[in-house]
PDB file of C-alpha atoms in Angstrom:
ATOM      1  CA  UNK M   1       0.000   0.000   0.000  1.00  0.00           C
ATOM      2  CA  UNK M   2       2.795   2.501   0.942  1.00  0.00           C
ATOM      3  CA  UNK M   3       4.747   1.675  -2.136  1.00  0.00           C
ATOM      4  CA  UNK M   4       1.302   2.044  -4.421  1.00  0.00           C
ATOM      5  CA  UNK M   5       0.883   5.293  -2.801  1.00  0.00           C
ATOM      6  CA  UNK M   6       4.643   6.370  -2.847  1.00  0.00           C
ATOM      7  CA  UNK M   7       4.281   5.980  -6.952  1.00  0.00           C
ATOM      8  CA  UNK M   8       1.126   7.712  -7.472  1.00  0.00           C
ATOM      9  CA  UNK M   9       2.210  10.240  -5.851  1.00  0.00           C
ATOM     10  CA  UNK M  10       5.652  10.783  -6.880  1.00  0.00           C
ATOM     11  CA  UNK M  11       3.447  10.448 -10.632  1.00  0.00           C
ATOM     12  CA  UNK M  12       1.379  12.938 -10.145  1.00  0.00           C
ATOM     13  CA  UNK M  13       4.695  15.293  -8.998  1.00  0.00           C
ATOM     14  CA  UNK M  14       6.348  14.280 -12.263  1.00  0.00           C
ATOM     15  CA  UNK M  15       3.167  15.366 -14.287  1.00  0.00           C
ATOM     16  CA  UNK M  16       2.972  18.977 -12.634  1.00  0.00           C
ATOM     17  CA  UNK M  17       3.838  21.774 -14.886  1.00  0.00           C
ATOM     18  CA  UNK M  18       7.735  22.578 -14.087  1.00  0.00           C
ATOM     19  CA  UNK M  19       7.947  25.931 -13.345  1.00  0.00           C
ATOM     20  CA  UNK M  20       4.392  26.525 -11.832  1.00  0.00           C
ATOM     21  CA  UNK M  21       5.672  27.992  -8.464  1.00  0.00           C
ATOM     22  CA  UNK M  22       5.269  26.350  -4.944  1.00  0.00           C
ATOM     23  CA  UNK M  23       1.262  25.732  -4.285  1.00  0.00           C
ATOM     24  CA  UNK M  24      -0.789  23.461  -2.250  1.00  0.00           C
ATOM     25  CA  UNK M  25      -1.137  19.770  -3.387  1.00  0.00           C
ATOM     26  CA  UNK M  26      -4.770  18.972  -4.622  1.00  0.00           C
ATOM     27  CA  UNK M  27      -7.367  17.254  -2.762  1.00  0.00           C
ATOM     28  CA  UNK M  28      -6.296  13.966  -4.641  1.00  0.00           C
ATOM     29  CA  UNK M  29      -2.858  14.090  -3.721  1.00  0.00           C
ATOM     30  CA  UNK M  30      -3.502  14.742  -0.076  1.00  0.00           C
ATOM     31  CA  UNK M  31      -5.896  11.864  -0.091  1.00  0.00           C
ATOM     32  CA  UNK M  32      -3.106  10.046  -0.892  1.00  0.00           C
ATOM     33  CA  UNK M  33      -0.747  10.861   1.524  1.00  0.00           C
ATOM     34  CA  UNK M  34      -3.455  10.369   4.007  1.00  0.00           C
ATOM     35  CA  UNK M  35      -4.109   6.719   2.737  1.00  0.00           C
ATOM     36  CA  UNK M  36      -0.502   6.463   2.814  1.00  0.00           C
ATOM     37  CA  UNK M  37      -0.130   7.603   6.629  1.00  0.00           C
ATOM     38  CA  UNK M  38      -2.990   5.491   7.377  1.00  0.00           C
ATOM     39  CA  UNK M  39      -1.201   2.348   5.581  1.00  0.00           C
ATOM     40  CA  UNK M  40       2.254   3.354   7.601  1.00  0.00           C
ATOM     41  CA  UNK M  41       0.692   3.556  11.085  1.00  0.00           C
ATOM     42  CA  UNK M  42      -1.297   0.167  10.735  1.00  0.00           C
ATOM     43  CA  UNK M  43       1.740  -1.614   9.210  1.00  0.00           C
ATOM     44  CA  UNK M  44       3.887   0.113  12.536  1.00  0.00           C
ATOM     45  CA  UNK M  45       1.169  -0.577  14.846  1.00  0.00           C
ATOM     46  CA  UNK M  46       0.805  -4.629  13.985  1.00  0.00           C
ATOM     47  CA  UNK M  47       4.742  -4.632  14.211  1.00  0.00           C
ATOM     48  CA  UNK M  48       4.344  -3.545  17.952  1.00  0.00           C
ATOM     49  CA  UNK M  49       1.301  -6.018  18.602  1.00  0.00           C
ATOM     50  CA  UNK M  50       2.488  -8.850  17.319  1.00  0.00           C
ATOM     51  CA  UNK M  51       6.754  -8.131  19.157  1.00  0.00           C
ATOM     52  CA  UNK M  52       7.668 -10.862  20.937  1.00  0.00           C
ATOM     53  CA  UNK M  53       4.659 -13.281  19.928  1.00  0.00           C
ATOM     54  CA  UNK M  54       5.955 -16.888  20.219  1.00  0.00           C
ATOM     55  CA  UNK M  55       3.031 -19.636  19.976  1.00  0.00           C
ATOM     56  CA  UNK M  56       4.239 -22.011  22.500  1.00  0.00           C
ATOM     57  CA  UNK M  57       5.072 -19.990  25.321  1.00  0.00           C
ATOM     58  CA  UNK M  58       4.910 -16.704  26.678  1.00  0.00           C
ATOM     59  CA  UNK M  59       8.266 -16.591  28.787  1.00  0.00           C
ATOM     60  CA  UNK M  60       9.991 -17.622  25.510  1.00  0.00           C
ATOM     61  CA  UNK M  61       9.597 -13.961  24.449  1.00  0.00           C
ATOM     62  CA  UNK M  62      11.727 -12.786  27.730  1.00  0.00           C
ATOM     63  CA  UNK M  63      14.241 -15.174  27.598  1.00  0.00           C
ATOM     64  CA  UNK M  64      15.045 -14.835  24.025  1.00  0.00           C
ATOM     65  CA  UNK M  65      15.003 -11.090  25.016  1.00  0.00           C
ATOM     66  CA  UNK M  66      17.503 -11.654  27.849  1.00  0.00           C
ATOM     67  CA  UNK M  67      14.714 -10.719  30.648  1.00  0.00           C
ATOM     68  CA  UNK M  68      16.258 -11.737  34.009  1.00  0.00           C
ATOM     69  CA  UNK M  69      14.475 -14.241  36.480  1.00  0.00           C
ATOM     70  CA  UNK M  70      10.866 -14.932  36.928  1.00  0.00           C
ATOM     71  CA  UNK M  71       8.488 -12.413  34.745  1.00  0.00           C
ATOM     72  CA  UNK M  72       4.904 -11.393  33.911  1.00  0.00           C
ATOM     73  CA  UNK M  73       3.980 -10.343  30.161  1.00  0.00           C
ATOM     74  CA  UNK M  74       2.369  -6.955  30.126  1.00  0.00           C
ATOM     75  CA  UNK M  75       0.771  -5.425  26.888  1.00  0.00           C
ATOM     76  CA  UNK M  76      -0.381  -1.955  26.050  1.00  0.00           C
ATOM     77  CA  UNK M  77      -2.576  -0.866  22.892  1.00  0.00           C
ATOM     78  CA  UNK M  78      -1.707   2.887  22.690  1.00  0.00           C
ATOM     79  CA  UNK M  79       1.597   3.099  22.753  1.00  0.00           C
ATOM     80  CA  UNK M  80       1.758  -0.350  21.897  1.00  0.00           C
ATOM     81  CA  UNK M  81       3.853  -1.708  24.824  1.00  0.00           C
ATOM     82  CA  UNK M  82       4.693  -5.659  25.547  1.00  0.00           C
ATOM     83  CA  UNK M  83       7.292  -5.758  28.446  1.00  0.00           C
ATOM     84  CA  UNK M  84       8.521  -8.501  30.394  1.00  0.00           C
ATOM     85  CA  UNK M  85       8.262  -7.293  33.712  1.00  0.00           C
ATOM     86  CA  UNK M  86       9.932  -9.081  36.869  1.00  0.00           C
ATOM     87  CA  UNK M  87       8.808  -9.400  40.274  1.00  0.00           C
ATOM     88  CA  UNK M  88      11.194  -6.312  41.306  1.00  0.00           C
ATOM     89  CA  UNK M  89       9.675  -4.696  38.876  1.00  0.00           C
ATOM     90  CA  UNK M  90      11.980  -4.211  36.158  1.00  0.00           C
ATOM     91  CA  UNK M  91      10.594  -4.319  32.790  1.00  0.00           C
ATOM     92  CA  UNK M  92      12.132  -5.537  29.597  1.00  0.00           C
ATOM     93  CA  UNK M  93      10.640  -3.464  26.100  1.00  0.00           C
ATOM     94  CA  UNK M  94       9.586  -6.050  23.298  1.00  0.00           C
ATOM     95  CA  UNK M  95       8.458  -3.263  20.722  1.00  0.00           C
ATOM     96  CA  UNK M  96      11.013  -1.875  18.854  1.00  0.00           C
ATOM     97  CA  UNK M  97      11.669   2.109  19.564  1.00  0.00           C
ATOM     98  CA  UNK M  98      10.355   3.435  16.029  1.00  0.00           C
ATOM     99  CA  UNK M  99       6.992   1.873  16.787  1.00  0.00           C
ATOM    100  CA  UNK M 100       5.270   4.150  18.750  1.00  0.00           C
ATOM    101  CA  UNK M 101       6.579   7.407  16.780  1.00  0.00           C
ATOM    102  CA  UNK M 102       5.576   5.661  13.624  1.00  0.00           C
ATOM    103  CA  UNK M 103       1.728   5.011  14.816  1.00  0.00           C
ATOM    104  CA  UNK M 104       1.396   8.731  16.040  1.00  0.00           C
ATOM    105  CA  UNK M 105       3.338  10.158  13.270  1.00  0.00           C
ATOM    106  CA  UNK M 106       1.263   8.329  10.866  1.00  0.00           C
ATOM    107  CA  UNK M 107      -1.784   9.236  12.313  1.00  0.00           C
ATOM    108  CA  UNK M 108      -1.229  12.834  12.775  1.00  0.00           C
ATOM    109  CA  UNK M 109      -0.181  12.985   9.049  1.00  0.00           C
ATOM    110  CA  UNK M 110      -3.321  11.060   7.892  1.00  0.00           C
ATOM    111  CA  UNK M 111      -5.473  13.257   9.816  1.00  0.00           C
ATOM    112  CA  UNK M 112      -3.699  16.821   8.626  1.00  0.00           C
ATOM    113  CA  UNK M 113      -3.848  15.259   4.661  1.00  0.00           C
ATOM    114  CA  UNK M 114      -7.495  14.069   5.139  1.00  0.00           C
ATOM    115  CA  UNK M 115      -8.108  17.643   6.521  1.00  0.00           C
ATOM    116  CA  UNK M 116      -6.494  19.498   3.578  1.00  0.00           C
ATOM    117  CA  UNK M 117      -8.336  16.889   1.115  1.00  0.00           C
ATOM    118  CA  UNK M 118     -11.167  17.836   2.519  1.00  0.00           C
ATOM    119  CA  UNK M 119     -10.359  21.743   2.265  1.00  0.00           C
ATOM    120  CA  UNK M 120      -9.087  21.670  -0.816  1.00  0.00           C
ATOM    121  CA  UNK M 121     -11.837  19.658  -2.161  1.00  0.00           C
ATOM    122  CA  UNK M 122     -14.337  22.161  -1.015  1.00  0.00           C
ATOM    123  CA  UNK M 123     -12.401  24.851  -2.418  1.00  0.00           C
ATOM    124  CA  UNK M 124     -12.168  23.392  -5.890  1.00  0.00           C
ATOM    125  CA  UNK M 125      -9.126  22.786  -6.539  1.00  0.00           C
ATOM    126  CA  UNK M 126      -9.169  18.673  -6.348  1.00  0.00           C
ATOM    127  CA  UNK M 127      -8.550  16.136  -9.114  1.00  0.00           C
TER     128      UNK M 127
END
């Protein structure tokens, strides 16, 4: 989805008149990039989700992680968090770092690009 979007947009960037100035992208473009974001903070979030899943046992995820002694598998849906967490209370982070930017960042873009679809859309300028 991200690369499908990536083409069609850098497309419709290739067909703009050179020379034309700086401007706002039309409504289709920015519903592209929104579709795009969307696509980006899905893929991120089911990354984060599914870090450290192992079918036959939970503690396989800490100890292939390196989590010390005995531990309890905590999850979080937003920000996606999976720790191993000891009974000291130390926790061990499953998700990778860029996870959590990536979901926000995505949908923060796809809701500024479905905004200026919107706008732009309404102003007339959309293809």
């Amino acid at each position: 989805m991200v690369a499908a979007t990536t083409l069609a947009l850098a497309a419709r960037a290739h067909r703009r008149e050179t020379g034309s100035g700086r401007r706002l992208p039309n409504a289709g473009s920015c519903a592209l990039l929104a579709v795009m974001a969307a696509a980006v903070a899905f893929g991120a979030y089911a990354v984060g989700v599914t870090s450290g899943f192992f079918v036959l046992d939970p503690d396989q995820m800490c100890a292939a992680e390196g989590a010390p002694g005995e531990y309890v598998v905590t999850h979080m849906t937003l920000p996606v968090s999976v720790q191993c967490v000891t009974d000291e209370g130390a926790g061990t982070e499953l998700v990778p770092v860029w996870v959590n930017p990536a979901v926000f960042g995505g949908i923060a873009l796809g809701a500024l690009a479905s905004v200026a679809a919107v706008t732009q859309r309404l102003r007339g300028t959309g293809n």
